[in-house]
mmCIF file of C-alpha atoms in Angstrom:
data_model
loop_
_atom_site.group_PDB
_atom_site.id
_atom_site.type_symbol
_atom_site.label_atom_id
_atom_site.label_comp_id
_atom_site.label_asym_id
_atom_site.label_seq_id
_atom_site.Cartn_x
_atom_site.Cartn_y
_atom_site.Cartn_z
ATOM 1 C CA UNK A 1 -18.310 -5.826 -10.711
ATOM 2 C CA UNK A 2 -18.098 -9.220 -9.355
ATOM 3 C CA UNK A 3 -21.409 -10.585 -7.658
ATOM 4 C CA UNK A 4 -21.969 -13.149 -4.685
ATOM 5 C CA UNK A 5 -24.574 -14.949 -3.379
ATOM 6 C CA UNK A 6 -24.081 -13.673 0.083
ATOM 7 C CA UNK A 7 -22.237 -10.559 0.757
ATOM 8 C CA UNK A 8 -21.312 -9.319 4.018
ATOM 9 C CA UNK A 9 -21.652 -5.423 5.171
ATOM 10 C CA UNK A 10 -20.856 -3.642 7.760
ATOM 11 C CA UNK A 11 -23.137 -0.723 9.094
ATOM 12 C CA UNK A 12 -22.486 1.803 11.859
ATOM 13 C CA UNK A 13 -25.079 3.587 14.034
ATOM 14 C CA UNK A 14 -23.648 6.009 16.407
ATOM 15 C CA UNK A 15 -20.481 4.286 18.157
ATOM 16 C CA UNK A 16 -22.082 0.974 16.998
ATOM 17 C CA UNK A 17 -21.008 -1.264 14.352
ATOM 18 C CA UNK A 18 -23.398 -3.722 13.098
ATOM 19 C CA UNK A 19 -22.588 -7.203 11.066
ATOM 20 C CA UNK A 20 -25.395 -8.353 8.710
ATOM 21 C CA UNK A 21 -25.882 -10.135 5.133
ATOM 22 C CA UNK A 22 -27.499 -9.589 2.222
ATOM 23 C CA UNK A 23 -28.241 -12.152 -0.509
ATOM 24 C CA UNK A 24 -27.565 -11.263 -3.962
ATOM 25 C CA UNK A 25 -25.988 -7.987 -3.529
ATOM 26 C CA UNK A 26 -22.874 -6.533 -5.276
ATOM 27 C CA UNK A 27 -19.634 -7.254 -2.994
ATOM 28 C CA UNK A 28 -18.498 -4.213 -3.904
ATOM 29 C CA UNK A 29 -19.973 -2.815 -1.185
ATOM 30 C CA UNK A 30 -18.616 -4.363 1.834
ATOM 31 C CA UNK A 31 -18.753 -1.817 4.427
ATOM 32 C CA UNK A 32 -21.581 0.834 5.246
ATOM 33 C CA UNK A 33 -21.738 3.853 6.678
ATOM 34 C CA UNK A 34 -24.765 5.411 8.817
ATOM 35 C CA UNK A 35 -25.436 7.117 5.619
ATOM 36 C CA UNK A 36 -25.315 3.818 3.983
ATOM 37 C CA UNK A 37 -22.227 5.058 1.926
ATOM 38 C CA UNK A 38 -19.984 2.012 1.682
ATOM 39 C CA UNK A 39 -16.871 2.971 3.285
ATOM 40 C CA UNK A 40 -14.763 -0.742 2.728
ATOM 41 C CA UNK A 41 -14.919 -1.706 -1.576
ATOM 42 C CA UNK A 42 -13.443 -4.230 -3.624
ATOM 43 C CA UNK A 43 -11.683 -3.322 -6.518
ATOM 44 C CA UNK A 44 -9.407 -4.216 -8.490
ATOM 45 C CA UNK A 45 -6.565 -3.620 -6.256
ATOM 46 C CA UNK A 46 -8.108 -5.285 -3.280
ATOM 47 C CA UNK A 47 -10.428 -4.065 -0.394
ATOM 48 C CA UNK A 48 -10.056 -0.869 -0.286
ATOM 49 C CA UNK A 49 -11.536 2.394 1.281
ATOM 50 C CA UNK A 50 -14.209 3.886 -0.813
ATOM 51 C CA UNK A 51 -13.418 7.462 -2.226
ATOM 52 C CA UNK A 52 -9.188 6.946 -2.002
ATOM 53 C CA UNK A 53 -6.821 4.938 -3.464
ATOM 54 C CA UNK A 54 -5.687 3.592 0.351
ATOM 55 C CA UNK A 55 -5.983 -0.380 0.544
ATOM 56 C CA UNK A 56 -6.782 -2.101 3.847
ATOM 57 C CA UNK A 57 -3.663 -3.845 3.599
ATOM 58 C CA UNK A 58 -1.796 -0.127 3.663
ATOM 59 C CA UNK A 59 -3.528 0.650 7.065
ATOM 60 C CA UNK A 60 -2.245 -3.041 8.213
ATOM 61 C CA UNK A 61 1.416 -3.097 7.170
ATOM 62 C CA UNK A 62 1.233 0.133 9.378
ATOM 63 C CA UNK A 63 -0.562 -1.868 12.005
ATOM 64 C CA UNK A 64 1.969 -4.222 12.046
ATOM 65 C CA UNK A 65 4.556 -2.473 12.029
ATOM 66 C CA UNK A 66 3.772 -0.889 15.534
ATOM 67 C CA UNK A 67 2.234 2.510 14.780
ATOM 68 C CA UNK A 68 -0.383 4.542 16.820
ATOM 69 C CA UNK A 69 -3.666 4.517 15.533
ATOM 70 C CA UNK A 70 -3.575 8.252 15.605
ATOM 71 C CA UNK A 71 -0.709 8.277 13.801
ATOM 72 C CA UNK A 72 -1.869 5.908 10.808
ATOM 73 C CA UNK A 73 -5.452 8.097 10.842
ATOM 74 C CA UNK A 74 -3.640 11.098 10.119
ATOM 75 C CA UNK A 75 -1.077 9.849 8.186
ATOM 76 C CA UNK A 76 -3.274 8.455 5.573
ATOM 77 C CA UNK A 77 -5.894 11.387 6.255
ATOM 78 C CA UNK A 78 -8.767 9.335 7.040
ATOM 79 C CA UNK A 79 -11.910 10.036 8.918
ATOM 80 C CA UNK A 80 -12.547 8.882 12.517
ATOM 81 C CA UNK A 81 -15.548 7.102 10.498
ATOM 82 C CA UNK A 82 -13.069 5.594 7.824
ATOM 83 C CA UNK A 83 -11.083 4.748 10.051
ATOM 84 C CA UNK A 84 -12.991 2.837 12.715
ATOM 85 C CA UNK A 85 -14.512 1.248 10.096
ATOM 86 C CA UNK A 86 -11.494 -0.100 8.672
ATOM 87 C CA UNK A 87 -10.412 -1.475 12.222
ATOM 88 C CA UNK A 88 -13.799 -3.194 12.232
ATOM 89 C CA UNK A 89 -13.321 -4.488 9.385
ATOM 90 C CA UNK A 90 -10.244 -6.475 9.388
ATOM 91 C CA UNK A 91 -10.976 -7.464 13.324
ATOM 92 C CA UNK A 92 -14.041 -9.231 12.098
ATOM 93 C CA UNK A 93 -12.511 -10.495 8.841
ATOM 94 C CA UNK A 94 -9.188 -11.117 10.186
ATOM 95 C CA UNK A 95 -8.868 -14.790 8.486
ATOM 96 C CA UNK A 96 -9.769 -13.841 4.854
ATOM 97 C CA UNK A 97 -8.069 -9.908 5.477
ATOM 98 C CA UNK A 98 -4.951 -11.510 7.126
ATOM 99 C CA UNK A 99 -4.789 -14.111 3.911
ATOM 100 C CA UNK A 100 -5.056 -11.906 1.424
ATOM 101 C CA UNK A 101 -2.893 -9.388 3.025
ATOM 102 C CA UNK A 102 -0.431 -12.467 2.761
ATOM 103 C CA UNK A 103 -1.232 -12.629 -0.810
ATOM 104 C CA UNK A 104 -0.253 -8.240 -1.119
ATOM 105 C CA UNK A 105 3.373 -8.716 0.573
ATOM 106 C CA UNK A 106 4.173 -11.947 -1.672
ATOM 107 C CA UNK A 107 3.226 -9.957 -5.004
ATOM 108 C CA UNK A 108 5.108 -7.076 -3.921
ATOM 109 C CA UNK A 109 8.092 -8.838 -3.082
ATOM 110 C CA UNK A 110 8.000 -10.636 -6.518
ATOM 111 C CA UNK A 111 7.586 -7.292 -8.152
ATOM 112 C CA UNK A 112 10.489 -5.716 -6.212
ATOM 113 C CA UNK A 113 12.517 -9.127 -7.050
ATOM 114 C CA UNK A 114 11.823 -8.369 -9.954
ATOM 115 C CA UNK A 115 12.738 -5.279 -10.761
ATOM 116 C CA UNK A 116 15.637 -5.653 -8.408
ATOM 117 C CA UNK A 117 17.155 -7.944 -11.068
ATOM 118 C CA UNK A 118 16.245 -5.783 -13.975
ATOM 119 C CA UNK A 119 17.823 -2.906 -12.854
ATOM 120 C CA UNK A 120 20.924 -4.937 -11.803
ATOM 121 C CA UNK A 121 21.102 -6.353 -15.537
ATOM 122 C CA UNK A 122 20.358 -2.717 -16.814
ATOM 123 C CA UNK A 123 23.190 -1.171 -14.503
ATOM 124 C CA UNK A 124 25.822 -3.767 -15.102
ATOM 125 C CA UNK A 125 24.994 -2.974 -18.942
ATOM 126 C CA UNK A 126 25.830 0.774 -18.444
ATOM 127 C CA UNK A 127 28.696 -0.249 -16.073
ATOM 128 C CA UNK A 128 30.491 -2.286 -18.957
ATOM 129 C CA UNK A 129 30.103 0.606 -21.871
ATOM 130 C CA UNK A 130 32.976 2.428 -22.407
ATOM 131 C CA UNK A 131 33.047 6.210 -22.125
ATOM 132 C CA UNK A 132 33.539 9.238 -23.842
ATOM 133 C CA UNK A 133 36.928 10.854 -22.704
ATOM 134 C CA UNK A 134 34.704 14.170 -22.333
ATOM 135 C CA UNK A 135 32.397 12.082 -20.056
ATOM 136 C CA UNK A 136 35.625 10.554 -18.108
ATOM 137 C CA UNK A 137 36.710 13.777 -16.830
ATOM 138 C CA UNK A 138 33.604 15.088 -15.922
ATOM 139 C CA UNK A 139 33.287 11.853 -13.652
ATOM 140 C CA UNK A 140 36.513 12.304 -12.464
ATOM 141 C CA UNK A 141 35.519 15.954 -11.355
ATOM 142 C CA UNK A 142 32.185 14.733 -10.415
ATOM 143 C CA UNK A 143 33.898 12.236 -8.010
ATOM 144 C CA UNK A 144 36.642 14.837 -6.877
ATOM 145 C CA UNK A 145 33.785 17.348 -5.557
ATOM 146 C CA UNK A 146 31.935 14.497 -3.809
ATOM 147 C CA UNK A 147 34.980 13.788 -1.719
ATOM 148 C CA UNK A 148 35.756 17.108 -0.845
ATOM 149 C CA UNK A 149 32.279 17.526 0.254
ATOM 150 C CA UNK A 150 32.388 14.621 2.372
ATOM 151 C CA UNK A 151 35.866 15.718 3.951
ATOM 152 C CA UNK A 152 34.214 18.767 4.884
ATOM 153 C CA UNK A 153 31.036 17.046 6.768
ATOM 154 C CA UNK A 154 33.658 15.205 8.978
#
């Protein structure tokens, strides 16, 4: 667990959310409930909501892309606590959050680049093996049903 000299948490009261520092405390905990349960953690895999495997940047690529805050609440199940404090959260961190949710899309694109080209060396390979006359016909069948299935969907 990484430690800072000056970590930043966020606490709630009520409707109230509440911005204060601590010296020398773990940045793990980032975000506080009324409870003082952190709700916002770094791990590993980024800030991310304490108790779930849901990352900040999840809740913001569905920001982004338009959708409800209902919608996004419910479809990642959170709380109305988890949830507000999340949108507290990257609106008072929106620098560093927006720059490391930067950081998110350009890994995953790598990865999918990736993998993309991996899988399009790997199916070329298969595409260039020659095949079994058994396995010929059943391709041939294969591709016979699949046209008379789409002939009778028209």
């Amino acid at each position: 667990m990484k430690h800072y000299s000056e970590a930043r948490y966020f606490g709630s009261i009520g409707s109230e959310a509440y911005l204060y520092s601590a010296v020398s405390m773990s940045a793990a905990a980032m975000v506080l409930s009324a409870e003082n349960q952190s709700i916002i953690i770094q791990t590993e895999r980024g800030l991310t909501l304490s108790g779930t495997r849901i990352s900040l940047y999840d809740v913001m690529t569905f920001l982004k892309k338009g959708y409800p805050p209902a919608f996004i609440q419910n479809k990642l199940h959170l709380t109305q606590q988890q949830f507000e404090a999340t949108l507290a959260y990257i609106e008072a961190n929106s620098a560093q959050v927006e720059q490391e949710y930067q950081a998110v899309l350009d890994t995953r694109q790598a990865i999918q680049q990736y993998w993309s080209d991996r899988n399009a060396q790997h199916f070329q390979h298969i595409a260039s093996r020659s095949k079994a006359p058994e396995q010929v016909a059943l391709w041939a069948k294969l591709e016979a049903e699949k046209a008379q299935r789409l002939a009778n969907n028209r």
